[in-house]
Every structure is written in structure tokens, then in C-alpha cells.
Amino acid sequence: EPEVTQTPSHQVTQMGQEVILRCVPISNHLYFYWYRQILGQKVEFLVSFYNNEISEKSEIFDDQFSVERPDGSNFTLKIRSTKLEDSAMYFCASSRVYSNQPQHFGDGTRLSIL
Amino acid sequence: GQQVMQIPQYQHVQEGEDFTTYCNSSTTLSNIQWYKQRPGGHPVFLIQLVKSGEVKKQKRLTFQFGEAKKNSSLHITATQTTDVGTYFCAGPSVPGANNLFFGTGTRLTVIP
């Protein structure tokens, strides 16, 4: 069964540094998402992406965050200047279409900010 | 803003006992989805409910969507150790939105 893949599985970064998290969505899916989950808490929506542009974003997704689909397969999340509170598990997800469709999640990248 | 609360937050059951988690939204949901997250894992889609009062079953799992489309429940009959994990309900933040607003989750522990 096709899967969403994320790399790296764990990223350790100094506060203030830039970090890029990478995702390869399922190949015939059209909608891509980033979520984060602070340890022990619920999953929080960050951003959705369709047709090479942001579709929706949450209040968490401020100017420090950006997303990109640099080629036909990768989908990236960049955090420009990391803060301690950015430490979390970041999940990429994809769906074939939007609204009422199941989302398929990757295994996540655990981001630790020192 | 929208709130989706789940109760209980934690539940410990003996293997073979039943388990229920309740999901309550502050706003009407166009649809609700349920996800399971194993410890250390990622959310995995279980089911989607769309119609008011809808009931769906998957083997030992029974899902309900309330008449007002503001609440939902997941009931597991005769729990097994493989049921361990956190169960989240989730719905779009506003009708037609292509995001998921997750509930607070219920963490289920099954004691063998």
C-alpha cells in the first residue's frame, strides 16, 4: 500500500537556525498538509497545499513557516528561525481530494530545538 | 474559536471489557473522521461519518454521529491489547475546509 514518507525521522537544531522537513506524498494525491503534535497533546493543523499554492493555514503558520513543492514528488516545510516552542512531531499528510476525504499521514519528523 | 473535546482523556480497561470515547464539538460539523494513533506512531484513518444520526460498524468498533452533527462516539466491544492507542475525532474547521481540526483525544490502555 502506498505510503507518505518523511525525512529525517529526527532533527536536532540549535535555536535560531533554519530547518527543512521533507515529505513525499502518495503519488496520485492532490492535497498535501502539515500538522504538528507537541508531546502528549493533540494534533494541530498548520497548512494545506493544492495546485502549487497554500490552500489554508492556521494561526500557528506564521511568517517563520513556509511550504514548497520543489519538484513533482517532494513537499517541504521550512522553519526560518526556530524557537524552543517549535519542538514537536511534525506530520505530513496527503489526500486524493479535499473535504471529506481520509488523510494519510507519514511517520513524522521529531524536531528538537536546543 | 472551534473546540473539539473528547472524554475521557485516559481510560484503562481490562482486556475483554468494552470502551467508549465521546467527542463533542462547539460547532456543527459537516463530517467527522476518527483516527487511531498507536504509541510512537502516526494517526491512522479509521472511518468517516457524514449523515446526521449515522452509525457505522467495523468489526468490534461502532461509530455514531449525533443528530445535531456536533457529537460523535466510538465504542469498542471486548477490547484487545491491539486496541491500545489514542483515539482522535477530527472534523473540518469550517464546512468545506480541507483541513482537520483534531479533538483532544482519548488514550486507551488495555490491561492483559
Coordinates of N, CA and C in Angstrom, one line a residue:
Chain A
E1 N 0.9 -1.2 0.0 CA 0.0 0.0 0.0 C 0.9 1.2 0.0
P2 N 0.6 2.2 -0.8 CA 1.4 3.4 -0.9 C 1.4 4.2 0.4
E3 N 2.6 4.8 0.7 CA 2.7 5.5 2.0 C 3.2 6.9 1.8
V4 N 3.0 7.7 2.7 CA 3.6 9.1 2.8 C 4.9 8.9 3.6
T5 N 6.0 9.3 3.0 CA 7.3 9.2 3.6 C 7.9 10.5 4.0
Q6 N 8.5 10.5 5.2 CA 9.1 11.8 5.7 C 10.5 11.6 6.1
T7 N 11.3 12.6 5.9 CA 12.7 12.6 6.3 C 13.1 14.0 6.8
P8 N 14.0 14.0 7.8 CA 14.5 12.9 8.6 C 13.5 12.4 9.6
S9 N 13.8 11.4 10.3 CA 12.9 10.9 11.3 C 13.1 11.7 12.6
H10 N 14.3 12.2 12.8 CA 14.6 13.1 13.9 C 15.6 14.2 13.5
Q11 N 15.3 15.4 13.9 CA 16.1 16.5 13.6 C 16.4 17.3 14.8
V12 N 17.7 17.5 15.1 CA 18.1 18.3 16.3 C 18.7 19.6 15.7
T13 N 18.2 20.7 16.2 CA 18.7 22.0 15.7 C 18.9 23.0 16.8
Q14 N 19.8 23.9 16.6 CA 20.0 25.0 17.6 C 19.0 26.1 17.3
M15 N 18.5 26.6 18.4 CA 17.5 27.7 18.3 C 18.1 28.8 17.4
G16 N 17.2 29.3 16.6 CA 17.6 30.4 15.6 C 18.0 29.9 14.3
Q17 N 18.2 28.6 14.2 CA 18.6 28.0 12.9 C 17.4 27.7 12.0
E18 N 17.7 27.6 10.8 CA 16.6 27.2 9.8 C 16.6 25.7 9.7
V19 N 15.4 25.2 9.5 CA 15.2 23.7 9.3 C 14.3 23.5 8.2
I20 N 14.5 22.4 7.5 CA 13.6 22.0 6.4 C 13.2 20.5 6.6
L21 N 12.0 20.3 6.7 CA 11.4 19.0 6.8 C 10.9 18.5 5.5
R22 N 11.1 17.3 5.2 CA 10.8 16.8 3.8 C 9.7 15.7 3.9
C23 N 8.9 15.7 2.8 CA 7.8 14.7 2.7 C 7.7 14.3 1.3
V24 N 7.4 13.1 1.0 CA 7.0 12.6 -0.3 C 5.5 12.1 -0.1
P25 N 4.6 12.8 -0.6 CA 3.2 12.4 -0.5 C 2.9 11.2 -1.4
I26 N 1.8 10.6 -1.2 CA 1.3 9.5 -2.1 C 1.1 10.0 -3.5
S27 N 1.6 9.3 -4.5 CA 1.8 9.8 -5.8 C 0.6 10.3 -6.5
N28 N -0.6 9.7 -6.3 CA -1.8 10.2 -7.0 C -2.6 11.1 -6.2
H29 N -2.1 11.6 -5.1 CA -2.8 12.5 -4.2 C -2.6 14.0 -4.6
L30 N -3.6 14.8 -4.4 CA -3.5 16.2 -4.9 C -3.4 17.2 -3.8
Y31 N -3.8 16.8 -2.6 CA -3.8 17.7 -1.5 C -2.7 17.3 -0.4
F32 N -2.0 18.3 0.1 CA -0.9 18.0 1.0 C -1.1 18.9 2.2
Y33 N -0.6 18.3 3.4 CA -0.9 19.0 4.6 C 0.4 18.8 5.5
W34 N 0.5 19.8 6.4 CA 1.4 19.7 7.5 C 0.7 19.9 8.8
Y35 N 0.9 19.0 9.8 CA 0.4 19.1 11.1 C 1.5 19.0 12.1
R36 N 1.3 19.5 13.3 CA 2.3 19.2 14.3 C 1.6 18.7 15.6
Q37 N 2.4 18.0 16.4 CA 1.9 17.4 17.6 C 3.0 17.6 18.7
I38 N 2.7 18.5 19.6 CA 3.6 18.7 20.8 C 3.4 17.4 21.7
L39 N 4.5 17.0 22.3 CA 4.4 15.7 23.0 C 3.3 15.6 24.0
G40 N 2.5 14.6 23.8 CA 1.4 14.3 24.7 C 0.1 15.1 24.4
Q41 N 0.1 15.9 23.4 CA -1.0 16.8 23.1 C -1.7 16.3 21.8
K42 N -2.7 17.1 21.4 CA -3.4 16.7 20.2 C -2.7 17.2 18.9
V43 N -3.2 16.7 17.8 CA -2.6 17.0 16.5 C -3.2 18.4 16.1
E44 N -2.3 19.3 15.6 CA -2.7 20.6 15.2 C -2.4 20.9 13.8
F45 N -3.4 21.4 13.1 CA -3.3 21.7 11.7 C -2.3 23.0 11.5
L46 N -1.4 22.9 10.5 CA -0.6 24.0 10.2 C -1.0 24.6 8.8
V47 N -1.0 23.8 7.8 CA -1.2 24.3 6.4 C -1.7 23.2 5.5
S48 N -2.4 23.6 4.5 CA -2.8 22.7 3.4 C -2.3 23.3 2.1
F49 N -2.1 22.5 1.1 CA -1.4 22.9 -0.2 C -2.1 22.2 -1.3
Y50 N -2.4 22.9 -2.3 CA -3.0 22.3 -3.5 C -2.7 23.2 -4.7
N51 N -2.4 22.5 -5.8 CA -2.1 23.1 -7.1 C -1.0 24.2 -6.9
N52 N 0.0 23.8 -6.2 CA 1.2 24.6 -6.0 C 1.0 25.9 -5.3
E53 N 0.0 26.0 -4.4 CA -0.2 27.1 -3.6 C -0.9 26.7 -2.3
I54 N -0.7 27.6 -1.3 CA -1.3 27.3 0.0 C -2.8 27.5 -0.1
S55 N -3.5 26.5 0.4 CA -5.0 26.5 0.4 C -5.6 27.1 1.6
E56 N -5.1 26.6 2.8 CA -5.5 27.2 4.1 C -4.3 27.1 5.0
K57 N -4.3 28.0 6.0 CA -3.3 27.9 7.0 C -3.9 28.3 8.4
S58 N -3.3 27.8 9.4 CA -3.8 28.1 10.8 C -3.0 29.3 11.3
E59 N -3.4 29.7 12.5 CA -2.7 30.8 13.2 C -1.3 30.5 13.6
I60 N -1.0 29.2 13.7 CA 0.3 28.7 14.1 C 1.3 29.0 12.9
F61 N 0.8 28.9 11.7 CA 1.6 29.0 10.5 C 1.9 30.5 10.2
D62 N 2.9 31.1 11.0 CA 3.2 32.5 10.8 C 4.3 32.7 9.8
D63 N 4.8 33.9 9.8 CA 5.8 34.2 8.7 C 7.1 33.4 8.8
Q64 N 7.3 32.7 9.9 CA 8.5 31.9 10.1 C 8.4 30.6 9.3
F65 N 7.2 30.2 8.9 CA 6.9 29.0 8.2 C 6.7 29.2 6.7
S66 N 7.2 28.3 5.9 CA 6.8 28.3 4.5 C 6.8 26.9 4.0
V67 N 6.1 26.7 2.9 CA 6.0 25.3 2.3 C 6.3 25.5 0.8
E68 N 6.8 24.4 0.3 CA 7.2 24.4 -1.1 C 7.0 23.0 -1.7
R69 N 6.7 22.9 -3.0 CA 6.8 21.7 -3.7 C 7.8 21.9 -4.8
P70 N 9.1 21.6 -4.5 CA 10.2 22.0 -5.4 C 10.2 21.1 -6.6
D71 N 9.6 19.9 -6.6 CA 9.6 19.1 -7.8 C 8.3 18.3 -7.8
G72 N 8.2 17.3 -8.6 CA 7.0 16.6 -8.7 C 6.7 15.6 -7.6
S73 N 7.6 15.5 -6.7 CA 7.4 14.5 -5.6 C 7.5 15.0 -4.2
N74 N 8.4 15.9 -4.0 CA 8.7 16.4 -2.6 C 7.8 17.5 -2.2
F75 N 7.5 17.6 -0.9 CA 6.7 18.7 -0.3 C 7.5 19.0 1.0
T76 N 7.9 20.3 1.1 CA 8.8 20.6 2.2 C 8.1 21.7 3.1
L77 N 8.5 21.6 4.4 CA 8.1 22.6 5.4 C 9.4 23.3 5.9
K78 N 9.5 24.6 5.8 CA 10.7 25.3 6.3 C 10.3 26.2 7.4
I79 N 11.1 26.1 8.5 CA 11.0 27.0 9.6 C 12.3 27.9 9.6
R80 N 12.1 29.2 9.4 CA 13.2 30.1 9.1 C 14.1 30.2 10.3
S81 N 13.6 30.6 11.5 CA 14.4 30.8 12.7 C 13.7 30.1 13.8
T82 N 14.2 28.9 14.1 CA 13.5 28.1 15.1 C 13.5 28.6 16.5
K83 N 12.4 28.3 17.2 CA 12.3 28.7 18.6 C 12.2 27.4 19.4
L84 N 12.4 27.5 20.7 CA 12.2 26.3 21.6 C 10.9 25.7 21.4
E85 N 9.8 26.6 21.3 CA 8.5 26.1 21.3 C 8.1 25.4 20.0
D86 N 9.0 25.4 19.0 CA 8.8 24.7 17.7 C 9.1 23.2 17.9
S87 N 9.6 22.8 19.0 CA 9.9 21.4 19.3 C 8.6 20.6 19.3
A88 N 8.5 19.6 18.4 CA 7.3 18.9 18.3 C 7.5 17.8 17.3
M89 N 6.5 16.9 17.1 CA 6.5 16.0 16.0 C 5.7 16.6 14.9
Y90 N 6.3 16.6 13.7 CA 5.7 17.3 12.5 C 5.2 16.1 11.6
F91 N 4.0 16.1 11.3 CA 3.4 15.1 10.4 C 3.0 15.7 9.1
C92 N 3.4 15.1 8.0 CA 2.9 15.4 6.7 C 1.8 14.4 6.3
A93 N 0.8 14.9 5.6 CA -0.3 14.1 5.2 C -0.7 14.4 3.8
S94 N -1.4 13.5 3.1 CA -1.9 13.8 1.8 C -3.3 13.1 1.6
S95 N -4.0 13.7 0.7 CA -5.3 13.1 0.4 C -5.6 13.2 -1.1
R96 N -6.4 12.3 -1.6 CA -6.6 12.4 -3.1 C -7.4 13.6 -3.5
V97 N -8.4 13.9 -2.8 CA -9.1 15.2 -3.0 C -9.3 15.8 -1.6
Y98 N -10.0 16.9 -1.5 CA -10.1 17.6 -0.2 C -11.6 17.4 0.3
S99 N -11.7 17.8 1.5 CA -13.1 17.9 2.1 C -13.8 16.5 2.1
N100 N -13.8 15.9 3.2 CA -14.5 14.6 3.4 C -13.6 13.4 2.9
Q101 N -12.4 13.6 2.7 CA -11.6 12.5 2.3 C -10.6 12.1 3.4
P102 N -10.3 10.8 3.5 CA -9.3 10.4 4.5 C -7.9 11.0 4.2
Q103 N -7.2 11.4 5.2 CA -5.9 11.9 5.1 C -4.9 10.8 5.5
H104 N -3.9 10.6 4.7 CA -2.9 9.6 5.0 C -1.6 10.3 5.6
F105 N -1.2 9.9 6.8 CA -0.2 10.5 7.5 C 1.2 9.8 7.3
G106 N 2.3 10.5 7.3 CA 3.6 9.9 7.3 C 3.9 9.6 8.8
D107 N 5.1 9.0 9.0 CA 5.6 8.6 10.3 C 6.0 9.8 11.1
G108 N 6.2 11.0 10.5 CA 6.6 12.1 11.2 C 8.0 12.4 11.3
T109 N 8.4 13.7 11.6 CA 9.8 14.1 11.9 C 9.7 14.7 13.3
R110 N 10.5 14.1 14.2 CA 10.6 14.7 15.6 C 11.6 15.8 15.5
L111 N 11.2 17.0 15.8 CA 12.1 18.2 15.8 C 12.4 18.6 17.2
S112 N 13.6 18.6 17.5 CA 14.1 19.0 18.8 C 14.9 20.3 18.7
I113 N 14.5 21.4 19.3 CA 15.2 22.6 19.3 C 16.0 22.8 20.6
L114 N 17.3 23.0 20.5 CA 18.1 23.2 21.7 C 18.4 24.6 22.0
Chain B
G1 N -13.2 30.4 19.3 CA -12.9 29.5 18.1 C -13.4 28.1 18.4
Q2 N -13.3 27.3 17.4 CA -13.8 26.0 17.4 C -13.1 25.2 18.5
Q3 N -13.9 24.4 19.2 CA -13.3 23.4 20.2 C -13.9 22.1 20.0
V4 N -13.0 21.1 20.0 CA -13.5 19.7 20.0 C -12.9 18.9 21.1
M5 N -13.8 18.6 22.1 CA -13.3 18.0 23.3 C -13.7 16.5 23.3
Q6 N -12.8 15.7 23.9 CA -13.1 14.3 24.0 C -13.0 13.9 25.4
I7 N -13.9 13.0 25.8 CA -13.9 12.4 27.2 C -14.0 10.9 27.1
P8 N -13.4 10.1 27.9 CA -12.4 10.7 28.9 C -11.1 11.0 28.3
Q9 N -10.2 11.6 29.0 CA -8.8 11.9 28.5 C -8.0 10.6 28.5
Y10 N -8.2 9.8 29.5 CA -7.5 8.5 29.6 C -8.5 7.4 30.0
Q11 N -8.3 6.2 29.6 CA -9.1 5.1 30.0 C -8.3 3.8 30.1
H12 N -8.3 3.2 31.3 CA -7.7 1.9 31.4 C -8.8 0.9 31.5
V13 N -8.7 -0.2 30.8 CA -9.7 -1.3 30.8 C -8.9 -2.6 30.9
Q14 N -9.6 -3.6 31.5 CA -9.1 -4.9 31.4 C -9.5 -5.5 30.0
E15 N -8.5 -6.3 29.5 CA -8.8 -6.9 28.2 C -10.1 -7.7 28.3
G16 N -11.0 -7.4 27.2 CA -12.3 -8.1 27.2 C -13.4 -7.1 27.6
E17 N -13.0 -6.0 28.3 CA -14.1 -5.0 28.7 C -14.3 -4.1 27.5
D18 N -15.5 -3.5 27.5 CA -15.8 -2.5 26.5 C -15.2 -1.1 26.8
F19 N -15.2 -0.3 25.7 CA -14.6 1.0 25.9 C -15.4 2.0 25.0
T20 N -15.6 3.2 25.5 CA -16.3 4.2 24.7 C -15.6 5.6 24.9
T21 N -15.4 6.3 23.8 CA -14.9 7.7 23.9 C -15.9 8.6 23.2
Y22 N -16.1 9.7 23.8 CA -17.1 10.7 23.3 C -16.4 11.9 22.8
C23 N -16.9 12.4 21.7 CA -16.4 13.6 21.0 C -17.5 14.7 21.0
N24 N -17.1 15.9 21.4 CA -18.1 17.0 21.4 C -17.5 18.2 20.8
S25 N -18.2 18.7 19.7 CA -17.7 19.9 19.0 C -18.5 21.1 19.4
S26 N -17.9 22.3 19.5 CA -18.6 23.5 19.8 C -19.4 24.0 18.6
T27 N -19.1 23.5 17.4 CA -19.7 23.9 16.2 C -20.3 22.7 15.4
T28 N -21.2 22.9 14.6 CA -21.8 21.8 13.8 C -20.7 21.4 12.8
L29 N -20.6 20.1 12.6 CA -19.6 19.5 11.7 C -20.2 19.0 10.4
S30 N -19.6 19.3 9.3 CA -20.2 18.7 8.0 C -19.9 17.2 7.9
N31 N -18.8 16.8 8.6 CA -18.5 15.4 8.6 C -17.5 15.2 9.8
I32 N -17.3 14.0 10.3 CA -16.4 13.7 11.3 C -15.6 12.5 10.9
Q33 N -14.3 12.5 11.2 CA -13.4 11.4 11.0 C -12.9 10.9 12.3
W34 N -12.5 9.6 12.4 CA -11.9 9.1 13.5 C -10.5 8.5 13.1
Y35 N -9.5 8.8 13.9 CA -8.2 8.3 13.7 C -7.7 7.6 15.0
K36 N -6.8 6.6 14.7 CA -6.1 6.0 15.8 C -4.6 6.2 15.7
Q37 N -4.0 6.5 16.9 CA -2.6 6.7 16.9 C -2.0 5.8 17.9
R38 N -1.2 4.8 17.5 CA -0.5 3.9 18.4 C 0.6 4.7 19.1
P39 N 1.0 4.3 20.3 CA 2.1 4.9 20.9 C 3.4 5.0 20.0
G40 N 3.9 6.3 19.8 CA 5.0 6.5 19.0 C 4.7 6.4 17.5
G41 N 3.4 6.3 17.1 CA 3.1 6.2 15.7 C 2.4 7.5 15.2
H42 N 1.8 7.3 14.0 CA 1.2 8.4 13.4 C -0.3 8.2 13.3
P43 N -1.2 9.2 13.2 CA -2.6 9.0 13.1 C -2.9 8.1 11.9
V44 N -3.8 7.2 12.1 CA -4.3 6.3 11.0 C -5.8 6.4 10.9
F45 N -6.3 6.7 9.7 CA -7.7 6.9 9.5 C -8.5 5.6 9.8
L46 N -9.6 5.8 10.5 CA -10.5 4.6 10.8 C -11.7 4.7 10.0
I47 N -12.4 5.9 10.1 CA -13.7 5.9 9.4 C -14.2 7.4 9.3
Q48 N -15.1 7.6 8.4 CA -15.7 9.0 8.3 C -17.2 8.8 8.4
L49 N -17.9 9.7 9.1 CA -19.3 9.8 9.2 C -19.8 11.1 8.6
V50 N -20.8 11.1 7.9 CA -21.3 12.3 7.2 C -22.7 12.7 7.5
K51 N -23.6 11.7 7.7 CA -25.0 12.0 7.9 C -25.4 12.1 9.3
S52 N -26.3 12.9 9.6 CA -26.9 13.1 10.9 C -27.4 11.7 11.4
G53 N -27.0 11.3 12.6 CA -27.5 10.1 13.2 C -26.9 8.8 12.6
E54 N -25.9 9.0 11.8 CA -25.3 7.8 11.1 C -24.6 6.9 12.1
V55 N -24.7 5.6 11.9 CA -24.0 4.6 12.7 C -23.2 3.7 11.7
K56 N -21.9 3.5 12.0 CA -21.2 2.6 11.2 C -20.4 1.6 12.1
K57 N -20.2 0.4 11.6 CA -19.5 -0.6 12.3 C -18.3 -1.2 11.5
Q58 N -17.3 -1.4 12.3 CA -16.1 -2.1 11.7 C -15.7 -3.2 12.8
K59 N -16.1 -4.4 12.5 CA -15.8 -5.5 13.4 C -16.3 -5.1 14.8
R60 N -15.3 -5.0 15.8 CA -15.7 -4.6 17.2 C -15.9 -3.2 17.4
L61 N -15.7 -2.3 16.4 CA -15.8 -0.9 16.6 C -17.2 -0.4 16.0
T62 N -17.8 0.5 16.8 CA -19.1 1.1 16.4 C -18.9 2.6 16.5
F63 N -19.2 3.3 15.4 CA -19.1 4.7 15.4 C -20.5 5.4 15.2
Q64 N -20.7 6.5 15.9 CA -22.0 7.2 15.8 C -21.8 8.6 15.6
F65 N -22.6 9.3 14.8 CA -22.6 10.7 14.6 C -23.9 11.2 15.1
G66 N -23.9 12.2 16.0 CA -25.1 12.7 16.6 C -26.1 13.4 15.6
E67 N -27.3 13.4 16.1 CA -28.4 14.0 15.3 C -28.1 15.5 14.9
A68 N -27.5 16.2 15.8 CA -27.2 17.6 15.6 C -25.8 17.8 14.9
K69 N -25.2 16.7 14.6 CA -23.8 16.7 14.0 C -22.8 17.6 14.8
K70 N -22.9 17.5 16.1 CA -22.0 18.2 17.0 C -21.3 17.2 17.9
N71 N -21.7 16.0 17.9 CA -21.1 15.0 18.8 C -21.0 13.6 18.1
S72 N -20.1 12.8 18.6 CA -19.8 11.5 18.0 C -19.3 10.6 19.1
S73 N -19.4 9.3 18.8 CA -18.8 8.4 19.8 C -18.2 7.2 19.0
L74 N -17.2 6.6 19.7 CA -16.6 5.4 19.3 C -16.7 4.4 20.4
H75 N -17.2 3.2 20.1 CA -17.4 2.2 21.1 C -16.6 0.9 20.6
I76 N -15.8 0.4 21.5 CA -15.1 -0.8 21.2 C -15.6 -1.9 22.1
T77 N -16.1 -3.0 21.5 CA -16.6 -4.2 22.2 C -15.4 -5.1 22.5
A78 N -15.4 -5.6 23.7 CA -14.4 -6.7 24.0 C -13.0 -6.3 23.6
T79 N -12.4 -5.3 24.3 CA -11.1 -4.8 23.9 C -10.0 -5.8 23.9
Q80 N -9.1 -5.6 23.0 CA -7.9 -6.5 22.9 C -6.7 -5.6 23.1
T81 N -5.5 -6.2 23.4 CA -4.3 -5.4 23.6 C -3.9 -4.6 22.3
T82 N -4.3 -5.1 21.2 CA -4.0 -4.4 19.9 C -4.8 -3.1 19.8
D83 N -5.8 -2.9 20.7 CA -6.6 -1.7 20.6 C -5.9 -0.5 21.3
V84 N -4.8 -0.8 22.0 CA -4.1 0.3 22.7 C -3.7 1.4 21.8
G85 N -3.9 2.7 22.2 CA -3.5 3.8 21.5 C -4.4 5.0 21.8
T86 N -4.2 6.1 21.1 CA -5.0 7.3 21.4 C -6.0 7.4 20.2
Y87 N -7.2 7.6 20.5 CA -8.3 7.8 19.5 C -8.7 9.2 19.4
F88 N -8.6 9.8 18.2 CA -8.9 11.1 18.0 C -10.1 11.2 17.0
C89 N -11.1 12.1 17.3 CA -12.0 12.5 16.4 C -11.5 13.8 15.7
A90 N -12.0 14.1 14.5 CA -11.5 15.2 13.8 C -12.5 15.6 12.7
G91 N -12.6 16.9 12.5 CA -13.5 17.5 11.5 C -13.0 18.7 10.9
P92 N -13.5 19.1 9.8 CA -13.1 20.4 9.2 C -13.4 21.6 10.1
S93 N -12.5 22.5 10.1 CA -12.6 23.7 11.0 C -13.9 24.5 10.6
V94 N -14.2 24.6 9.3 CA -15.4 25.2 8.8 C -15.9 24.3 7.7
P95 N -17.2 24.3 7.4 CA -17.7 23.4 6.3 C -16.9 23.7 5.0
G96 N -16.5 22.6 4.4 CA -15.8 22.8 3.1 C -14.3 23.0 3.3
A97 N -13.8 23.2 4.5 CA -12.4 23.4 4.7 C -11.7 22.1 4.4
N98 N -10.5 22.2 3.8 CA -9.7 21.0 3.6 C -8.6 20.9 4.6
N99 N -9.0 21.0 5.9 CA -8.0 20.7 7.0 C -8.8 19.8 8.0
L100 N -8.1 19.4 9.0 CA -8.7 18.6 10.0 C -8.4 19.3 11.4
F101 N -9.5 19.5 12.1 CA -9.4 20.1 13.5 C -9.5 18.9 14.4
F102 N -8.5 18.5 15.1 CA -8.5 17.3 15.9 C -9.1 17.6 17.3
G103 N -9.7 16.5 17.8 CA -10.1 16.6 19.2 C -9.0 16.3 20.1
T104 N -9.3 16.4 21.4 CA -8.2 16.3 22.4 C -7.7 14.9 22.6
G105 N -8.5 13.9 22.1 CA -8.0 12.5 22.1 C -8.3 11.8 23.4
T106 N -8.5 10.5 23.3 CA -8.7 9.6 24.4 C -7.6 8.5 24.3
R107 N -6.8 8.4 25.4 CA -5.7 7.4 25.4 C -6.2 6.2 26.1
L108 N -6.2 5.1 25.3 CA -6.7 3.8 25.8 C -5.6 2.9 26.2
T109 N -5.6 2.4 27.4 CA -4.7 1.3 27.8 C -5.5 0.1 28.1
V110 N -5.0 -1.0 27.6 CA -5.7 -2.3 27.8 C -4.8 -3.2 28.6
I111 N -5.3 -3.6 29.8 CA -4.5 -4.4 30.7 C -4.8 -5.9 30.4
P112 N -3.7 -6.7 30.1 CA -3.9 -8.1 29.7 C -4.4 -8.9 30.9

